[in-house]
PDB file of C-alpha atoms in Angstrom:
ATOM      1  CA  MET E   1      17.259 -25.816 -13.508  1.00 92.00           C
ATOM      2  CA  SER E   2      20.098 -26.202 -11.074  1.00 96.00           C
ATOM      3  CA  PHE E   3      19.904 -24.142  -7.891  1.00 96.00           C
ATOM      4  CA  ASP E   4      22.503 -21.423  -7.482  1.00 95.00           C
ATOM      5  CA  PRO E   5      22.507 -19.934  -3.956  1.00 95.00           C
ATOM      6  CA  LYS E   6      24.084 -16.795  -5.447  1.00 95.00           C
ATOM      7  CA  THR E   7      20.718 -16.007  -7.020  1.00 96.00           C
ATOM      8  CA  LEU E   8      19.199 -15.563  -3.553  1.00 98.00           C
ATOM      9  CA  ARG E   9      18.740 -12.008  -2.376  1.00 98.00           C
ATOM     10  CA  PHE E  10      20.479 -11.666   0.950  1.00 98.00           C
ATOM     11  CA  ASP E  11      20.005  -8.398   2.839  1.00 96.00           C
ATOM     12  CA  SER E  12      22.737  -5.820   3.470  1.00 95.00           C
ATOM     13  CA  ALA E  13      23.978  -7.946   6.380  1.00 95.00           C
ATOM     14  CA  GLY E  14      24.208 -10.999   4.116  1.00 97.00           C
ATOM     15  CA  LEU E  15      21.163 -12.636   5.696  1.00 98.00           C
ATOM     16  CA  ILE E  16      17.898 -14.141   4.474  1.00 98.00           C
ATOM     17  CA  PRO E  17      14.870 -14.961   6.644  1.00 98.00           C
ATOM     18  CA  ALA E  18      14.034 -18.663   6.977  1.00 98.00           C
ATOM     19  CA  ILE E  19      10.638 -19.875   8.171  1.00 98.00           C
ATOM     20  CA  ALA E  20      10.566 -23.349   9.722  1.00 98.00           C
ATOM     21  CA  GLN E  21       7.326 -25.273   9.252  1.00 98.00           C
ATOM     22  CA  ASP E  22       6.541 -28.716  10.667  1.00 98.00           C
ATOM     23  CA  ASP E  23       6.391 -30.975   7.626  1.00 98.00           C
ATOM     24  CA  GLU E  24       3.749 -33.247   9.118  1.00 97.00           C
ATOM     25  CA  THR E  25       1.361 -30.843  10.824  1.00 97.00           C
ATOM     26  CA  GLY E  26       1.977 -27.643   8.864  1.00 98.00           C
ATOM     27  CA  GLU E  27       2.520 -25.712  12.109  1.00 98.00           C
ATOM     28  CA  VAL E  28       4.806 -22.712  11.709  1.00 98.00           C
ATOM     29  CA  LEU E  29       7.494 -23.261  14.338  1.00 98.00           C
ATOM     30  CA  MET E  30       9.845 -20.288  14.138  1.00 98.00           C
ATOM     31  CA  MET E  31      11.543 -17.737  11.932  1.00 98.00           C
ATOM     32  CA  ALA E  32      15.277 -17.165  12.046  1.00 98.00           C
ATOM     33  CA  TRP E  33      18.044 -16.015   9.720  1.00 98.00           C
ATOM     34  CA  MET E  34      20.585 -17.718   7.491  1.00 98.00           C
ATOM     35  CA  ASN E  35      23.636 -16.526   5.658  1.00 98.00           C
ATOM     36  CA  ALA E  36      25.020 -18.294   2.587  1.00 98.00           C
ATOM     37  CA  GLN E  37      27.252 -20.546   4.662  1.00 98.00           C
ATOM     38  CA  SER E  38      24.569 -21.623   7.121  1.00 98.00           C
ATOM     39  CA  LEU E  39      22.279 -22.456   4.197  1.00 98.00           C
ATOM     40  CA  ALA E  40      25.071 -24.518   2.616  1.00 97.00           C
ATOM     41  CA  ARG E  41      25.602 -26.372   5.911  1.00 98.00           C
ATOM     42  CA  THR E  42      21.859 -27.011   6.176  1.00 98.00           C
ATOM     43  CA  VAL E  43      21.675 -28.462   2.687  1.00 97.00           C
ATOM     44  CA  ASP E  44      24.898 -30.450   3.030  1.00 96.00           C
ATOM     45  CA  THR E  45      24.125 -31.982   6.432  1.00 97.00           C
ATOM     46  CA  GLY E  46      20.306 -32.033   6.435  1.00 97.00           C
ATOM     47  CA  ARG E  47      20.495 -30.453   9.905  1.00 98.00           C
ATOM     48  CA  VAL E  48      19.014 -26.960   9.973  1.00 98.00           C
ATOM     49  CA  THR E  49      21.689 -24.394  10.799  1.00 98.00           C
ATOM     50  CA  TYR E  50      20.836 -20.730  11.225  1.00 98.00           C
ATOM     51  CA  TRP E  51      23.028 -17.690  11.733  1.00 98.00           C
ATOM     52  CA  SER E  52      22.650 -16.151  15.163  1.00 96.00           C
ATOM     53  CA  ARG E  53      22.561 -12.392  14.807  1.00 94.00           C
ATOM     54  CA  SER E  54      23.061 -11.854  18.546  1.00 93.00           C
ATOM     55  CA  ARG E  55      26.022 -14.222  18.822  1.00 95.00           C
ATOM     56  CA  GLN E  56      27.291 -13.659  15.269  1.00 97.00           C
ATOM     57  CA  ALA E  57      27.873 -17.391  14.997  1.00 97.00           C
ATOM     58  CA  PHE E  58      26.445 -20.478  13.377  1.00 97.00           C
ATOM     59  CA  TRP E  59      23.463 -21.840  15.248  1.00 96.00           C
ATOM     60  CA  ALA E  60      23.040 -25.551  14.556  1.00 97.00           C
ATOM     61  CA  LYS E  61      19.492 -25.904  15.842  1.00 96.00           C
ATOM     62  CA  GLY E  62      19.355 -28.334  18.772  1.00 94.00           C
ATOM     63  CA  GLU E  63      23.136 -28.657  19.108  1.00 93.00           C
ATOM     64  CA  SER E  64      23.012 -27.966  22.833  1.00 90.00           C
ATOM     65  CA  SER E  65      19.333 -28.723  23.566  1.00 91.00           C
ATOM     66  CA  GLY E  66      18.906 -31.822  21.436  1.00 94.00           C
ATOM     67  CA  HIS E  67      15.875 -30.178  19.826  1.00 95.00           C
ATOM     68  CA  VAL E  68      17.170 -30.833  16.364  1.00 97.00           C
ATOM     69  CA  GLN E  69      15.516 -29.731  13.130  1.00 98.00           C
ATOM     70  CA  THR E  70      15.964 -32.041  10.159  1.00 98.00           C
ATOM     71  CA  LEU E  71      15.390 -30.530   6.736  1.00 98.00           C
ATOM     72  CA  VAL E  72      12.688 -32.319   4.759  1.00 98.00           C
ATOM     73  CA  ASP E  73      12.208 -29.847   1.914  1.00 98.00           C
ATOM     74  CA  LEU E  74      13.656 -26.452   1.061  1.00 98.00           C
ATOM     75  CA  ARG E  75      11.507 -23.817  -0.639  1.00 98.00           C
ATOM     76  CA  VAL E  76      12.457 -20.444  -2.120  1.00 98.00           C
ATOM     77  CA  ASP E  77       9.930 -17.670  -2.627  1.00 98.00           C
ATOM     78  CA  CYS E  78       9.127 -15.785  -5.835  1.00 98.00           C
ATOM     79  CA  ASP E  79      11.377 -12.846  -4.944  1.00 97.00           C
ATOM     80  CA  ARG E  80      14.179 -15.165  -3.820  1.00 98.00           C
ATOM     81  CA  ASP E  81      14.478 -13.195  -0.586  1.00 98.00           C
ATOM     82  CA  CYS E  82      12.843 -15.638   1.838  1.00 98.00           C
ATOM     83  CA  LEU E  83      13.206 -19.366   2.536  1.00 98.00           C
ATOM     84  CA  LEU E  84      10.635 -21.869   3.774  1.00 98.00           C
ATOM     85  CA  LEU E  85      12.062 -24.934   5.490  1.00 98.00           C
ATOM     86  CA  ARG E  86       9.817 -27.947   5.816  1.00 98.00           C
ATOM     87  CA  VAL E  87      11.303 -29.740   8.819  1.00 98.00           C
ATOM     88  CA  ARG E  88      11.011 -32.559  11.289  1.00 98.00           C
ATOM     89  CA  GLN E  89      11.338 -31.030  14.741  1.00 98.00           C
ATOM     90  CA  VAL E  90      12.428 -32.995  17.808  1.00 96.00           C
ATOM     91  CA  GLY E  91      10.633 -31.601  20.875  1.00 96.00           C
ATOM     92  CA  PRO E  92      10.089 -27.866  21.219  1.00 97.00           C
ATOM     93  CA  ALA E  93      11.331 -25.447  18.561  1.00 97.00           C
ATOM     94  CA  CYS E  94      11.158 -22.487  20.964  1.00 97.00           C
ATOM     95  CA  HIS E  95      13.767 -21.639  23.603  1.00 95.00           C
ATOM     96  CA  THR E  96      10.851 -21.283  26.045  1.00 96.00           C
ATOM     97  CA  ASN E  97      10.289 -25.030  25.579  1.00 96.00           C
ATOM     98  CA  ARG E  98       7.109 -24.501  23.618  1.00 98.00           C
ATOM     99  CA  ARG E  99       6.525 -26.389  20.412  1.00 97.00           C
ATOM    100  CA  SER E 100       6.305 -23.167  18.373  1.00 98.00           C
ATOM    101  CA  CYS E 101       7.661 -19.669  18.963  1.00 98.00           C
ATOM    102  CA  PHE E 102       4.285 -18.260  17.865  1.00 98.00           C
ATOM    103  CA  TYR E 103       2.440 -19.187  21.056  1.00 98.00           C
ATOM    104  CA  THR E 104       0.950 -15.760  21.705  1.00 98.00           C
ATOM    105  CA  ALA E 105      -2.205 -14.639  19.924  1.00 98.00           C
ATOM    106  CA  VAL E 106      -3.570 -11.098  19.962  1.00 98.00           C
ATOM    107  CA  ARG E 107      -7.347 -11.142  20.227  1.00 97.00           C
ATOM    108  CA  ASP E 108      -9.561  -8.157  20.999  1.00 95.00           C
ATOM    109  CA  GLY E 109      -6.476  -6.250  22.099  1.00 95.00           C
ATOM    110  CA  GLN E 110      -5.456  -8.920  24.609  1.00 98.00           C
ATOM    111  CA  GLU E 111      -2.533 -11.331  24.519  1.00 98.00           C
ATOM    112  CA  VAL E 112      -3.647 -14.949  24.753  1.00 98.00           C
ATOM    113  CA  GLU E 113      -1.195 -17.776  25.409  1.00 98.00           C
ATOM    114  CA  LEU E 114      -2.042 -20.647  23.065  1.00 98.00           C
ATOM    115  CA  MET E 115       0.310 -23.304  24.427  1.00 97.00           C
ATOM    116  CA  GLY E 116       2.487 -23.923  27.451  1.00 96.00           C
ATOM    117  CA  PRO E 117       6.000 -25.340  27.704  1.00 97.00           C
ATOM    118  CA  MET E 118       6.383 -29.000  26.763  1.00 94.00           C
ATOM    119  CA  LYS E 119       7.120 -31.491  29.518  1.00 86.00           C
ATOM    120  CA  ASP E 120      10.585 -33.008  29.570  1.00 70.00           C
ATOM    121  CA  THR E 121      10.537 -36.611  28.446  1.00 57.00           C
TER     122      THR E 121
ATOM    123  CA  MET N   1      -2.482  -8.828  29.356  1.00 92.00           C
ATOM    124  CA  SER N   2      -3.336  -6.119  26.895  1.00 96.00           C
ATOM    125  CA  PHE N   3      -1.295  -5.987  23.704  1.00 96.00           C
ATOM    126  CA  ASP N   4       0.972  -2.978  23.276  1.00 95.00           C
ATOM    127  CA  PRO N   5       2.419  -2.757  19.739  1.00 95.00           C
ATOM    128  CA  LYS N   6       5.270  -0.680  21.209  1.00 95.00           C
ATOM    129  CA  THR N   7       6.598  -3.880  22.782  1.00 96.00           C
ATOM    130  CA  LEU N   8       7.267  -5.316  19.317  1.00 98.00           C
ATOM    131  CA  ARG N   9      10.840  -5.187  18.128  1.00 98.00           C
ATOM    132  CA  PHE N  10      10.884  -3.451  14.786  1.00 98.00           C
ATOM    133  CA  ASP N  11      14.182  -3.391  12.881  1.00 96.00           C
ATOM    134  CA  SER N  12      16.285  -0.289  12.221  1.00 95.00           C
ATOM    135  CA  ALA N  13      13.967   0.583   9.306  1.00 95.00           C
ATOM    136  CA  GLY N  14      10.935   0.321  11.594  1.00 97.00           C
ATOM    137  CA  LEU N  15       9.797  -2.965  10.030  1.00 98.00           C
ATOM    138  CA  ILE N  16       8.844  -6.407  11.280  1.00 98.00           C
ATOM    139  CA  PRO N  17       8.513  -9.551   9.136  1.00 98.00           C
ATOM    140  CA  ALA N  18       5.001 -10.978   8.833  1.00 98.00           C
ATOM    141  CA  ILE N  19       4.338 -14.529   7.660  1.00 98.00           C
ATOM    142  CA  ALA N  20       0.913 -15.171   6.129  1.00 98.00           C
ATOM    143  CA  GLN N  21      -0.459 -18.672   6.620  1.00 98.00           C
ATOM    144  CA  ASP N  22      -3.733 -19.998   5.232  1.00 98.00           C
ATOM    145  CA  ASP N  23      -5.912 -20.501   8.280  1.00 98.00           C
ATOM    146  CA  GLU N  24      -7.746 -23.484   6.818  1.00 97.00           C
ATOM    147  CA  THR N  25      -4.997 -25.475   5.109  1.00 97.00           C
ATOM    148  CA  GLY N  26      -1.912 -24.341   7.047  1.00 98.00           C
ATOM    149  CA  GLU N  27      -0.128 -23.501   3.794  1.00 98.00           C
ATOM    150  CA  VAL N  28       2.466 -20.750   4.160  1.00 98.00           C
ATOM    151  CA  LEU N  29       1.467 -18.212   1.528  1.00 98.00           C
ATOM    152  CA  MET N  30       4.028 -15.413   1.701  1.00 98.00           C
ATOM    153  CA  MET N  31       6.283 -13.314   3.871  1.00 98.00           C
ATOM    154  CA  ALA N  32       6.254  -9.538   3.745  1.00 98.00           C
ATOM    155  CA  TRP N  33       6.938  -6.605   6.052  1.00 98.00           C
ATOM    156  CA  MET N  34       4.865  -4.363   8.265  1.00 98.00           C
ATOM    157  CA  ASN N  35       5.552  -1.148  10.070  1.00 98.00           C
ATOM    158  CA  ALA N  36       3.616  -0.045  13.153  1.00 98.00           C
ATOM    159  CA  GLN N  37       1.012   1.773  11.074  1.00 98.00           C
ATOM    160  CA  SER N  38       0.367  -1.062   8.653  1.00 98.00           C
ATOM    161  CA  LEU N  39      -0.071  -3.424  11.589  1.00 98.00           C
ATOM    162  CA  ALA N  40      -2.542  -0.995  13.159  1.00 97.00           C
ATOM    163  CA  ARG N  41      -4.476  -0.784   9.881  1.00 98.00           C
ATOM    164  CA  THR N  42      -4.508  -4.579   9.628  1.00 98.00           C
ATOM    165  CA  VAL N  43      -5.896  -4.985  13.123  1.00 97.00           C
ATOM    166  CA  ASP N  44      -8.372  -2.120  12.783  1.00 96.00           C
ATOM    167  CA  THR N  45      -9.765  -3.159   9.406  1.00 97.00           C
ATOM    168  CA  GLY N  46      -9.209  -6.939   9.405  1.00 97.00           C
ATOM    169  CA  ARG N  47      -7.699  -6.510   5.930  1.00 98.00           C
ATOM    170  CA  VAL N  48      -4.009  -7.411   5.859  1.00 98.00           C
ATOM    171  CA  THR N  49      -1.910  -4.357   4.994  1.00 98.00           C
ATOM    172  CA  TYR N  50       1.837  -4.606   4.557  1.00 98.00           C
ATOM    173  CA  TRP N  51       4.483  -1.964   4.031  1.00 98.00           C
ATOM    174  CA  SER N  52       6.031  -2.114   0.589  1.00 96.00           C
ATOM    175  CA  ARG N  53       9.763  -1.598   0.916  1.00 94.00           C
ATOM    176  CA  SER N  54      10.196  -1.027  -2.834  1.00 93.00           C
ATOM    177  CA  ARG N  55       7.372   1.503  -3.114  1.00 95.00           C
ATOM    178  CA  GLN N  56       7.736   2.873   0.433  1.00 97.00           C
ATOM    179  CA  ALA N  57       3.971   2.842   0.736  1.00 97.00           C
ATOM    180  CA  PHE N  58       1.150   0.948   2.374  1.00 97.00           C
ATOM    181  CA  TRP N  59       0.288  -2.237   0.532  1.00 96.00           C
ATOM    182  CA  ALA N  60      -3.287  -3.248   1.243  1.00 97.00           C
ATOM    183  CA  LYS N  61      -3.060  -6.806  -0.026  1.00 96.00           C
ATOM    184  CA  GLY N  62      -5.458  -7.364  -2.926  1.00 94.00           C
ATOM    185  CA  GLU N  63      -6.403  -3.684  -3.292  1.00 93.00           C
ATOM    186  CA  SER N  64      -5.713  -3.707  -7.025  1.00 90.00           C
ATOM    187  CA  SER N  65      -5.861  -7.465  -7.747  1.00 91.00           C
ATOM    188  CA  GLY N  66      -8.843  -8.359  -5.577  1.00 94.00           C
ATOM    189  CA  HIS N  67      -6.720 -11.082  -3.968  1.00 95.00           C
ATOM    190  CA  VAL N  68      -7.558  -9.890  -0.488  1.00 97.00           C
ATOM    191  CA  GLN N  69      -6.190 -11.327   2.746  1.00 98.00           C
ATOM    192  CA  THR N  70      -8.522 -11.239   5.712  1.00 98.00           C
ATOM    193  CA  LEU N  71      -6.947 -11.540   9.128  1.00 98.00           C
ATOM    194  CA  VAL N  72      -8.261 -14.488  11.134  1.00 98.00           C
ATOM    195  CA  ASP N  73      -5.729 -14.551  13.964  1.00 98.00           C
ATOM    196  CA  LEU N  74      -2.596 -12.561  14.791  1.00 98.00           C
ATOM    197  CA  ARG N  75       0.354 -14.253  16.492  1.00 98.00           C
ATOM    198  CA  VAL N  76       3.535 -12.766  17.945  1.00 98.00           C
ATOM    199  CA  ASP N  77       6.694 -14.804  18.440  1.00 98.00           C
ATOM    200  CA  CYS N  78       8.683 -15.270  21.648  1.00 98.00           C
ATOM    201  CA  ASP N  79      11.219 -12.579  20.749  1.00 97.00           C
ATOM    202  CA  ARG N  80       8.482 -10.217  19.605  1.00 98.00           C
ATOM    203  CA  ASP N  81      10.355  -9.608  16.360  1.00 98.00           C
ATOM    204  CA  CYS N  82       8.194 -11.636  13.957  1.00 98.00           C
ATOM    205  CA  LEU N  83       4.449 -11.882  13.270  1.00 98.00           C
ATOM    206  CA  LEU N  84       2.404 -14.823  12.065  1.00 98.00           C
ATOM    207  CA  LEU N  85      -0.870 -13.911  10.358  1.00 98.00           C
ATOM    208  CA  ARG N  86      -3.478 -16.630  10.053  1.00 98.00           C
ATOM    209  CA  VAL N  87      -5.501 -15.455   7.056  1.00 98.00           C
ATOM    210  CA  ARG N  88      -8.244 -16.202   4.603  1.00 98.00           C
ATOM    211  CA  GLN N  89      -6.816 -15.654   1.142  1.00 98.00           C
ATOM    212  CA  VAL N  90      -8.940 -14.920  -1.912  1.00 96.00           C
ATOM    213  CA  GLY N  91      -7.297 -16.494  -4.976  1.00 96.00           C
ATOM    214  CA  PRO N  92      -3.525 -16.431  -5.332  1.00 97.00           C
ATOM    215  CA  ALA N  93      -1.305 -14.803  -2.709  1.00 97.00           C
ATOM    216  CA  CYS N  94       1.613 -14.502  -5.112  1.00 97.00           C
ATOM    217  CA  HIS N  95       2.020 -11.787  -7.771  1.00 95.00           C
ATOM    218  CA  THR N  96       2.827 -14.645 -10.210  1.00 96.00           C
ATOM    219  CA  ASN N  97      -0.777 -15.796  -9.737  1.00 96.00           C
ATOM    220  CA  ARG N  98       0.264 -18.841  -7.755  1.00 98.00           C
ATOM    221  CA  ARG N  99      -1.491 -19.697  -4.533  1.00 97.00           C
ATOM    222  CA  SER N 100       1.747 -19.386  -2.511  1.00 98.00           C
ATOM    223  CA  CYS N 101       4.969 -17.485  -3.123  1.00 98.00           C
ATOM    224  CA  PHE N 102       6.907 -20.593  -2.027  1.00 98.00           C
ATOM    225  CA  TYR N 103       6.273 -22.576  -5.204  1.00 98.00           C
ATOM    226  CA  THR N 104       9.894 -23.505  -5.856  1.00 98.00           C
ATOM    227  CA  ALA N 105      11.531 -26.432  -4.058  1.00 98.00           C
ATOM    228  CA  VAL N 106      15.243 -27.198  -4.114  1.00 98.00           C
ATOM    229  CA  ARG N 107      15.805 -30.944  -4.369  1.00 97.00           C
ATOM    230  CA  ASP N 108      19.120 -32.643  -5.127  1.00 95.00           C
ATOM    231  CA  GLY N 109      20.495 -29.298  -6.263  1.00 95.00           C
ATOM    232  CA  GLN N 110      17.684 -28.735  -8.755  1.00 98.00           C
ATOM    233  CA  GLU N 111      14.816 -26.239  -8.677  1.00 98.00           C
ATOM    234  CA  VAL N 112      11.438 -27.920  -8.889  1.00 98.00           C
ATOM    235  CA  GLU N 113       8.243 -25.962  -9.541  1.00 98.00           C
ATOM    236  CA  LEU N 114       5.549 -27.249  -7.179  1.00 98.00           C
ATOM    237  CA  MET N 115       2.548 -25.362  -8.537  1.00 97.00           C
ATOM    238  CA  GLY N 116       1.575 -23.323 -11.557  1.00 96.00           C
ATOM    239  CA  PRO N 117      -0.403 -20.096 -11.829  1.00 96.00           C
ATOM    240  CA  MET N 118      -4.069 -20.304 -10.859  1.00 94.00           C
ATOM    241  CA  LYS N 119      -6.655 -20.006 -13.605  1.00 86.00           C
ATOM    242  CA  ASP N 120      -8.723 -16.840 -13.677  1.00 70.00           C
ATOM    243  CA  THR N 121     -12.267 -17.476 -12.574  1.00 56.00           C
TER     244      THR N 121
END
């Protein structure tokens, strides 16, 4: 069956959540949002492009930092209201320079930092 | 630092997206939503409890199906507006009886089904 992006269920702001997962390690790197156009750019270019809600602009991941995400495989969930992006990530995915945005665990009511910022190479 | 759920950034409907990931395999199983109370129930009971937007009710995962999610580790992202739940999943996570909700890939413009429904045991 051919994929029709119009069958996706975008929210009232025209957005759909997109989870980025490292294709090699399975690590969940980040969650951000896409609109129909940023998804089309991602598929067309193979470079993951989100929609920045704060800037109301396209956010080609790594455009300024060099921490590019390359799309390896695109997945759609059963309800068609969430995307899973299997990606290759150059360097850190997080703006704090950590590999993943999910670097804080909550254990016994305490916040535990699981990883520090990556060193510049 | 002790964890204060009030520091999380819930959306205008009082919800935060929660990604469930199999703690053993790393497979991303599903994405659903929590409000402050469902998160508190999840942490207090160790049984993952979402907020159903369609039913406007607590959704204790597996309550009717038996396909329970047990919380192994809770993670918060850098912006504090998304949760990652490392879980143990009994049986399928998806209401279609598939292990993961992300069973559809989009490849060369075509939808490809990656897994079928699990057999009843």
